[in-house]
Each structure stands twice: as C-alpha cells, then as structure tokens.
Amino acid sequence: MKKPTIGVLALQGAFREHLQMIERIGARGIGIKYPAELHLCQGLVIPGGESTTIGKLMIEYGFLEGIRDLVREGMPVFGTCAGLIMLAKRLDEGDQPLLGLMDITVRRNAFGRQVDSFETELYLEGIEEADNPYKAVFIRAPWIEDTGPEVKVLGRFEGKPVIARQDGMLVCAFHPELTKDSRIHRHFLKMVNENHSVTAEKG
Ligand code: GLN
C-alpha cells in the first residue's frame, strides 16, 4: 500500500512534533498552511496550542468549512489538546469559534492554573498493548465533561474522559507527540489506512 499522507494543521502550536512522529511511524507528514492543501492528505491532525488563536486563524484563512466538509465525508481527523477543543460541539463555558463536529462538551484549562502541566500514566482501551500504561503529558489541558451516545471513551483521568473516538474523529486532551510512545499515532494511522482502503474500493 502507498504511504498515506497525514496533514498537520500548521497555523499555531505543536505541529512540528506531530510531523516528526508521523514520519517515525512510516507515513508521510505535511504541514498544512492553506485550505487548498487539505486535499493532499488522507488524514488530518489538529495540534495543541491555543484554541482561541487557532480558531481565529482558521476563520482568517478560511479553514472551517473545508475541514468540516472533509470530516463529514469521512476523512479521519485527530485533535490533540487545543485540537480536541476545536473539534467539540460544545464548551461548558465561554464562546469561541469551533469546528463543532464531535458530540462532546469540553472544559478548557480543566485542571486549573496551579497544575498547569503534569505527566501521568493512563490505561487506554482499544489501543495496542492496552495492558501497558501510557505516559501522558498534559499541558493546560481540557477534559471532556460530557459525551453523546456515539462517543466511545478510550481513557480517563480522575474519572474524566481524556481520550475518545466518534467515527473517524479521535481526540485526546494530552500531547501524544511529546512522548516516545507512538501507540496513539499508530492507532490514528490505522484509522486512516482503513478509511483509505474503503474509499479506494469505492473509487
Ligand atoms: N489551554 C489551551 C486552550 O484552551 C490548550 C492547551 C494545549 O493545547 N496544550 O486552548
């Protein structure tokens, strides 16, 4: 099978580390700066950063509709931290531009300002080697306050969902690109390959 291309939205935030991880797991990673580049990829990562800034830039560059259309057509998307916030349908507080695609309610900066960043071990469901704990790096992270019936929670911290999936959408509240453990990126790559083979069969 041809190497799939995974785009990483490169407007702001931790996109370089995602690109490195994508290359490491054997896919091709490209930074996406303009909506016209979206059609080059079979999957898209929306990285961590500052969701209000990413939202503003998405509007400025005209990304909102293009991403919404592709995800609704089935293109897999992976949102980490601020990317998770961008994919949510609802925030528990405040108003800011969102893609509004995944049936979750999100609380931003949920762990408070004091515990701004930390590392912890999580047990993930449905991901390779589920018995091995996953070391997750949280940076001013959100958590998922509430999930709709289509959403499958893959891991929790202190009872709150911090990684979840709905159809072709995968989100996590932490930064999987900042650790050596590539299981979550490989899981996303599997989603991309599966979707790609379905599209190829149809076409
Ligand atoms: N606190 C940021 C926000 O609300 C997210 C932080 C991150 O992506 N590491 O957008």
PDB file of C-alpha atoms and ligand atoms in Angstrom:
ATOM      1  CA  MET A   1       0.000   0.000   0.000  1.00  0.00           C
ATOM      2  CA  LYS A   2       1.205   3.513  -0.817  1.00  0.00           C
ATOM      3  CA  LYS A   3       2.317   5.571   2.200  1.00  0.00           C
ATOM      4  CA  PRO A   4      -0.641   7.649   3.344  1.00  0.00           C
ATOM      5  CA  THR A   5      -0.164  11.380   3.723  1.00  0.00           C
ATOM      6  CA  ILE A   6      -1.234  12.888   7.008  1.00  0.00           C
ATOM      7  CA  GLY A   7      -1.584  16.644   7.167  1.00  0.00           C
ATOM      8  CA  VAL A   8      -0.902  18.589  10.346  1.00  0.00           C
ATOM      9  CA  LEU A   9      -2.615  21.943  10.616  1.00  0.00           C
ATOM     10  CA  ALA A  10       0.356  24.293  10.920  1.00  0.00           C
ATOM     11  CA  LEU A  11      -1.255  27.595  11.912  1.00  0.00           C
ATOM     12  CA  GLN A  12      -0.031  27.663  15.522  1.00  0.00           C
ATOM     13  CA  GLY A  13       1.108  25.299  18.248  1.00  0.00           C
ATOM     14  CA  ALA A  14       2.867  21.942  18.451  1.00  0.00           C
ATOM     15  CA  PHE A  15       2.738  20.870  14.802  1.00  0.00           C
ATOM     16  CA  ARG A  16       6.430  20.054  14.216  1.00  0.00           C
ATOM     17  CA  GLU A  17       6.481  17.291  16.820  1.00  0.00           C
ATOM     18  CA  HIS A  18       3.414  15.710  15.226  1.00  0.00           C
ATOM     19  CA  LEU A  19       5.111  15.764  11.819  1.00  0.00           C
ATOM     20  CA  GLN A  20       8.165  14.018  13.271  1.00  0.00           C
ATOM     21  CA  MET A  21       6.012  11.367  14.914  1.00  0.00           C
ATOM     22  CA  ILE A  22       4.073  10.778  11.679  1.00  0.00           C
ATOM     23  CA  GLU A  23       7.319  10.226   9.747  1.00  0.00           C
ATOM     24  CA  ARG A  24       8.595   7.931  12.500  1.00  0.00           C
ATOM     25  CA  ILE A  25       5.603   5.614  12.190  1.00  0.00           C
ATOM     26  CA  GLY A  26       6.071   5.313   8.432  1.00  0.00           C
ATOM     27  CA  ALA A  27       3.548   7.754   6.991  1.00  0.00           C
ATOM     28  CA  ARG A  28       4.211  10.991   5.118  1.00  0.00           C
ATOM     29  CA  GLY A  29       3.577  14.143   7.155  1.00  0.00           C
ATOM     30  CA  ILE A  30       2.907  17.554   5.627  1.00  0.00           C
ATOM     31  CA  GLY A  31       2.261  20.863   7.370  1.00  0.00           C
ATOM     32  CA  ILE A  32      -0.991  22.418   6.191  1.00  0.00           C
ATOM     33  CA  LYS A  33      -0.963  26.209   5.996  1.00  0.00           C
ATOM     34  CA  TYR A  34      -3.713  26.819   3.429  1.00  0.00           C
ATOM     35  CA  PRO A  35      -7.131  25.206   2.865  1.00  0.00           C
ATOM     36  CA  ALA A  36      -6.154  24.327  -0.729  1.00  0.00           C
ATOM     37  CA  GLU A  37      -3.603  21.869   0.704  1.00  0.00           C
ATOM     38  CA  LEU A  38      -6.234  19.835   2.552  1.00  0.00           C
ATOM     39  CA  HIS A  39      -6.996  17.645  -0.472  1.00  0.00           C
ATOM     40  CA  LEU A  40      -3.391  16.387  -0.418  1.00  0.00           C
ATOM     41  CA  CYS A  41      -3.953  14.349   2.731  1.00  0.00           C
ATOM     42  CA  GLN A  42      -5.846  11.235   3.758  1.00  0.00           C
ATOM     43  CA  GLY A  43      -5.982  12.253   7.426  1.00  0.00           C
ATOM     44  CA  LEU A  44      -5.580  15.475   9.396  1.00  0.00           C
ATOM     45  CA  VAL A  45      -4.082  16.293  12.798  1.00  0.00           C
ATOM     46  CA  ILE A  46      -5.190  19.430  14.644  1.00  0.00           C
ATOM     47  CA  PRO A  47      -2.408  20.032  17.169  1.00  0.00           C
ATOM     48  CA  GLY A  48      -2.287  21.522  20.641  1.00  0.00           C
ATOM     49  CA  GLY A  49      -1.651  25.215  21.110  1.00  0.00           C
ATOM     50  CA  GLU A  50      -4.126  27.916  21.986  1.00  0.00           C
ATOM     51  CA  SER A  51      -7.614  27.115  20.742  1.00  0.00           C
ATOM     52  CA  THR A  52      -8.786  30.744  20.632  1.00  0.00           C
ATOM     53  CA  THR A  53      -5.827  31.616  18.381  1.00  0.00           C
ATOM     54  CA  ILE A  54      -6.222  28.502  16.223  1.00  0.00           C
ATOM     55  CA  GLY A  55      -9.954  29.284  15.863  1.00  0.00           C
ATOM     56  CA  LYS A  56      -9.263  32.888  14.849  1.00  0.00           C
ATOM     57  CA  LEU A  57      -6.663  31.800  12.300  1.00  0.00           C
ATOM     58  CA  MET A  58      -8.975  29.090  10.940  1.00  0.00           C
ATOM     59  CA  ILE A  59     -11.539  31.804  10.198  1.00  0.00           C
ATOM     60  CA  GLU A  60      -8.941  34.173   8.776  1.00  0.00           C
ATOM     61  CA  TYR A  61      -7.514  31.522   6.428  1.00  0.00           C
ATOM     62  CA  GLY A  62     -10.938  30.059   5.596  1.00  0.00           C
ATOM     63  CA  PHE A  63     -10.398  26.571   7.058  1.00  0.00           C
ATOM     64  CA  LEU A  64     -13.643  25.972   8.935  1.00  0.00           C
ATOM     65  CA  GLU A  65     -15.892  24.853   6.065  1.00  0.00           C
ATOM     66  CA  GLY A  66     -13.199  22.887   4.240  1.00  0.00           C
ATOM     67  CA  ILE A  67     -12.323  20.817   7.315  1.00  0.00           C
ATOM     68  CA  ARG A  68     -15.998  20.327   8.242  1.00  0.00           C
ATOM     69  CA  ASP A  69     -16.809  19.045   4.741  1.00  0.00           C
ATOM     70  CA  LEU A  70     -13.878  16.612   4.621  1.00  0.00           C
ATOM     71  CA  VAL A  71     -14.569  15.205   8.087  1.00  0.00           C
ATOM     72  CA  ARG A  72     -18.272  14.804   7.276  1.00  0.00           C
ATOM     73  CA  GLU A  73     -17.221  12.934   4.131  1.00  0.00           C
ATOM     74  CA  GLY A  74     -15.270  10.574   6.392  1.00  0.00           C
ATOM     75  CA  MET A  75     -11.691  11.845   6.393  1.00  0.00           C
ATOM     76  CA  PRO A  76     -10.136  10.810   9.724  1.00  0.00           C
ATOM     77  CA  VAL A  77      -9.123  13.679  11.992  1.00  0.00           C
ATOM     78  CA  PHE A  78      -7.092  13.614  15.191  1.00  0.00           C
ATOM     79  CA  GLY A  79      -7.355  16.570  17.599  1.00  0.00           C
ATOM     80  CA  THR A  80      -4.938  16.890  20.498  1.00  0.00           C
ATOM     81  CA  CYS A  81      -5.484  19.313  23.377  1.00  0.00           C
ATOM     82  CA  ALA A  82      -6.468  22.596  21.655  1.00  0.00           C
ATOM     83  CA  GLY A  83      -7.334  20.378  18.650  1.00  0.00           C
ATOM     84  CA  LEU A  84      -9.772  18.445  20.855  1.00  0.00           C
ATOM     85  CA  ILE A  85     -11.370  21.755  21.852  1.00  0.00           C
ATOM     86  CA  MET A  86     -11.674  22.787  18.184  1.00  0.00           C
ATOM     87  CA  LEU A  87     -13.492  19.556  17.279  1.00  0.00           C
ATOM     88  CA  ALA A  88     -16.026  19.783  20.123  1.00  0.00           C
ATOM     89  CA  LYS A  89     -19.636  20.739  19.587  1.00  0.00           C
ATOM     90  CA  ARG A  90     -19.895  22.431  22.978  1.00  0.00           C
ATOM     91  CA  LEU A  91     -17.804  24.215  25.610  1.00  0.00           C
ATOM     92  CA  ASP A  92     -19.091  24.251  29.162  1.00  0.00           C
ATOM     93  CA  GLU A  93     -18.155  27.919  29.387  1.00  0.00           C
ATOM     94  CA  GLY A  94     -17.455  30.781  27.019  1.00  0.00           C
ATOM     95  CA  ASP A  95     -17.882  31.254  23.344  1.00  0.00           C
ATOM     96  CA  GLN A  96     -15.221  30.918  20.652  1.00  0.00           C
ATOM     97  CA  PRO A  97     -15.051  29.598  17.084  1.00  0.00           C
ATOM     98  CA  LEU A  98     -15.154  25.797  16.942  1.00  0.00           C
ATOM     99  CA  LEU A  99     -15.422  23.203  14.184  1.00  0.00           C
ATOM    100  CA  GLY A 100     -18.282  21.755  16.232  1.00  0.00           C
ATOM    101  CA  LEU A 101     -18.134  18.197  14.854  1.00  0.00           C
ATOM    102  CA  MET A 102     -17.829  15.834  17.801  1.00  0.00           C
ATOM    103  CA  ASP A 103     -20.644  15.228  20.263  1.00  0.00           C
ATOM    104  CA  ILE A 104     -18.734  16.254  23.402  1.00  0.00           C
ATOM    105  CA  THR A 105     -18.833  19.095  25.908  1.00  0.00           C
ATOM    106  CA  VAL A 106     -15.367  20.304  26.817  1.00  0.00           C
ATOM    107  CA  ARG A 107     -13.977  22.240  29.750  1.00  0.00           C
ATOM    108  CA  ARG A 108     -10.893  24.271  28.861  1.00  0.00           C
ATOM    109  CA  ASN A 109      -7.984  24.546  31.303  1.00  0.00           C
ATOM    110  CA  ALA A 110      -9.856  21.994  33.367  1.00  0.00           C
ATOM    111  CA  PHE A 111      -7.022  21.150  35.736  1.00  0.00           C
ATOM    112  CA  GLY A 112      -6.699  24.743  36.918  1.00  0.00           C
ATOM    113  CA  ARG A 113      -3.873  27.214  36.597  1.00  0.00           C
ATOM    114  CA  GLN A 114      -1.886  25.762  39.532  1.00  0.00           C
ATOM    115  CA  VAL A 115      -1.368  22.370  37.938  1.00  0.00           C
ATOM    116  CA  ASP A 116      -0.666  23.792  34.597  1.00  0.00           C
ATOM    117  CA  SER A 117       1.275  20.791  33.296  1.00  0.00           C
ATOM    118  CA  PHE A 118       1.937  17.281  34.551  1.00  0.00           C
ATOM    119  CA  GLU A 119       2.613  13.737  33.466  1.00  0.00           C
ATOM    120  CA  THR A 120       0.596  10.731  34.462  1.00  0.00           C
ATOM    121  CA  GLU A 121       0.124   7.109  33.474  1.00  0.00           C
ATOM    122  CA  LEU A 122      -3.134   6.123  31.832  1.00  0.00           C
ATOM    123  CA  TYR A 123      -4.644   2.833  30.758  1.00  0.00           C
ATOM    124  CA  LEU A 124      -6.098   3.102  27.281  1.00  0.00           C
ATOM    125  CA  GLU A 125      -8.807   0.953  25.810  1.00  0.00           C
ATOM    126  CA  GLY A 126      -8.819  -0.336  22.268  1.00  0.00           C
ATOM    127  CA  ILE A 127      -5.236   0.757  21.644  1.00  0.00           C
ATOM    128  CA  GLU A 128      -2.365  -1.710  21.130  1.00  0.00           C
ATOM    129  CA  GLU A 129      -0.801  -3.228  24.262  1.00  0.00           C
ATOM    130  CA  ALA A 130      -3.630  -1.953  26.425  1.00  0.00           C
ATOM    131  CA  ASP A 131      -2.022  -3.587  29.496  1.00  0.00           C
ATOM    132  CA  ASN A 132       0.960  -1.281  29.248  1.00  0.00           C
ATOM    133  CA  PRO A 133       0.347   2.099  30.860  1.00  0.00           C
ATOM    134  CA  TYR A 134       0.684   5.105  28.601  1.00  0.00           C
ATOM    135  CA  LYS A 135       2.630   8.092  29.903  1.00  0.00           C
ATOM    136  CA  ALA A 136       0.526  11.154  29.064  1.00  0.00           C
ATOM    137  CA  VAL A 137       1.790  14.745  29.111  1.00  0.00           C
ATOM    138  CA  PHE A 138      -0.903  17.282  29.977  1.00  0.00           C
ATOM    139  CA  ILE A 139      -0.286  20.994  29.323  1.00  0.00           C
ATOM    140  CA  ARG A 140      -3.044  23.416  30.402  1.00  0.00           C
ATOM    141  CA  ALA A 141      -5.282  20.636  29.256  1.00  0.00           C
ATOM    142  CA  PRO A 142      -9.023  20.411  28.802  1.00  0.00           C
ATOM    143  CA  TRP A 143     -11.101  17.425  29.817  1.00  0.00           C
ATOM    144  CA  ILE A 144     -14.310  16.073  28.388  1.00  0.00           C
ATOM    145  CA  GLU A 145     -17.221  16.965  30.598  1.00  0.00           C
ATOM    146  CA  ASP A 146     -19.927  15.105  28.746  1.00  0.00           C
ATOM    147  CA  THR A 147     -20.206  12.732  25.782  1.00  0.00           C
ATOM    148  CA  GLY A 148     -23.044  11.905  23.377  1.00  0.00           C
ATOM    149  CA  PRO A 149     -24.149   8.302  22.669  1.00  0.00           C
ATOM    150  CA  GLU A 150     -21.902   7.888  19.588  1.00  0.00           C
ATOM    151  CA  VAL A 151     -18.734   8.726  21.508  1.00  0.00           C
ATOM    152  CA  LYS A 152     -16.502   5.949  22.805  1.00  0.00           C
ATOM    153  CA  VAL A 153     -14.265   6.895  25.736  1.00  0.00           C
ATOM    154  CA  LEU A 154     -10.824   5.245  25.445  1.00  0.00           C
ATOM    155  CA  GLY A 155      -9.250   6.532  28.649  1.00  0.00           C
ATOM    156  CA  ARG A 156      -9.956   8.596  31.745  1.00  0.00           C
ATOM    157  CA  PHE A 157      -8.008  10.591  34.271  1.00  0.00           C
ATOM    158  CA  GLU A 158      -9.609  11.146  37.673  1.00  0.00           C
ATOM    159  CA  GLY A 159     -12.837   9.857  36.183  1.00  0.00           C
ATOM    160  CA  LYS A 160     -12.908  12.390  33.344  1.00  0.00           C
ATOM    161  CA  PRO A 161     -12.613  11.245  29.723  1.00  0.00           C
ATOM    162  CA  VAL A 162      -9.305  12.426  28.252  1.00  0.00           C
ATOM    163  CA  ILE A 163      -9.221  10.349  25.050  1.00  0.00           C
ATOM    164  CA  ALA A 164     -12.229   9.450  22.937  1.00  0.00           C
ATOM    165  CA  ARG A 165     -13.385   8.480  19.479  1.00  0.00           C
ATOM    166  CA  GLN A 166     -16.510   9.097  17.416  1.00  0.00           C
ATOM    167  CA  ASP A 167     -16.467   7.589  13.898  1.00  0.00           C
ATOM    168  CA  GLY A 168     -13.389   8.986  12.134  1.00  0.00           C
ATOM    169  CA  MET A 169     -12.668  11.500  14.869  1.00  0.00           C
ATOM    170  CA  LEU A 170     -10.063  10.784  17.543  1.00  0.00           C
ATOM    171  CA  VAL A 171      -9.316  13.307  20.294  1.00  0.00           C
ATOM    172  CA  CYS A 172      -7.069  13.418  23.329  1.00  0.00           C
ATOM    173  CA  ALA A 173      -6.624  16.072  25.996  1.00  0.00           C
ATOM    174  CA  PHE A 174      -2.889  15.455  26.350  1.00  0.00           C
ATOM    175  CA  HIS A 175       0.115  15.699  23.985  1.00  0.00           C
ATOM    176  CA  PRO A 176       0.956  12.298  22.427  1.00  0.00           C
ATOM    177  CA  GLU A 177       3.509  13.933  20.116  1.00  0.00           C
ATOM    178  CA  LEU A 178       5.727  14.842  23.098  1.00  0.00           C
ATOM    179  CA  THR A 179       6.424  11.280  24.229  1.00  0.00           C
ATOM    180  CA  LYS A 180       8.296   8.387  22.602  1.00  0.00           C
ATOM    181  CA  ASP A 181       5.261   6.109  22.791  1.00  0.00           C
ATOM    182  CA  SER A 182       3.739   6.162  19.316  1.00  0.00           C
ATOM    183  CA  ARG A 183       0.721   3.936  20.046  1.00  0.00           C
ATOM    184  CA  ILE A 184      -1.869   6.684  19.692  1.00  0.00           C
ATOM    185  CA  HIS A 185      -0.453   7.979  16.418  1.00  0.00           C
ATOM    186  CA  ARG A 186      -0.312   4.400  15.141  1.00  0.00           C
ATOM    187  CA  HIS A 187      -3.947   3.983  16.129  1.00  0.00           C
ATOM    188  CA  PHE A 188      -4.794   7.071  14.093  1.00  0.00           C
ATOM    189  CA  LEU A 189      -2.732   5.792  11.155  1.00  0.00           C
ATOM    190  CA  LYS A 190      -4.758   2.584  11.289  1.00  0.00           C
ATOM    191  CA  MET A 191      -7.967   4.651  11.102  1.00  0.00           C
ATOM    192  CA  VAL A 192      -6.524   6.480   8.069  1.00  0.00           C
ATOM    193  CA  ASN A 193      -5.500   3.242   6.331  1.00  0.00           C
ATOM    194  CA  GLU A 194      -8.879   1.630   6.957  1.00  0.00           C
ATOM    195  CA  ASN A 195     -10.758   4.629   5.603  1.00  0.00           C
ATOM    196  CA  HIS A 196      -8.401   4.893   2.662  1.00  0.00           C
ATOM    197  CA  SER A 197      -8.910   1.284   1.618  1.00  0.00           C
ATOM    198  CA  VAL A 198     -12.719   1.749   1.785  1.00  0.00           C
ATOM    199  CA  THR A 199     -12.503   4.891  -0.384  1.00  0.00           C
ATOM    200  CA  ALA A 200     -10.147   3.135  -2.803  1.00  0.00           C
ATOM    201  CA  GLU A 201     -12.569   0.187  -3.140  1.00  0.00           C
ATOM    202  CA  LYS A 202     -15.488   2.512  -3.849  1.00  0.00           C
ATOM    203  CA  GLY A 203     -13.500   4.552  -6.354  1.00  0.00           C
TER     204      GLY A 203
HETATM  205  N1  GLN B   1      -5.288  25.712  27.163  1.00  0.00           N
HETATM  206  C1  GLN B   1      -5.290  25.641  25.742  1.00  0.00           C
HETATM  207  C2  GLN B   1      -6.654  26.067  25.177  1.00  0.00           C
HETATM  208  O1  GLN B   1      -7.557  26.253  25.898  1.00  0.00           O
HETATM  209  C3  GLN B   1      -4.969  24.248  25.266  1.00  0.00           C
HETATM  210  C4  GLN B   1      -3.568  23.882  25.685  1.00  0.00           C
HETATM  211  C5  GLN B   1      -2.857  22.942  24.777  1.00  0.00           C
HETATM  212  O2  GLN B   1      -3.230  22.735  23.629  1.00  0.00           O
HETATM  213  N2  GLN B   1      -1.771  22.420  25.281  1.00  0.00           N
HETATM  214  O3  GLN B   1      -6.796  26.208  24.030  1.00  0.00           O
END
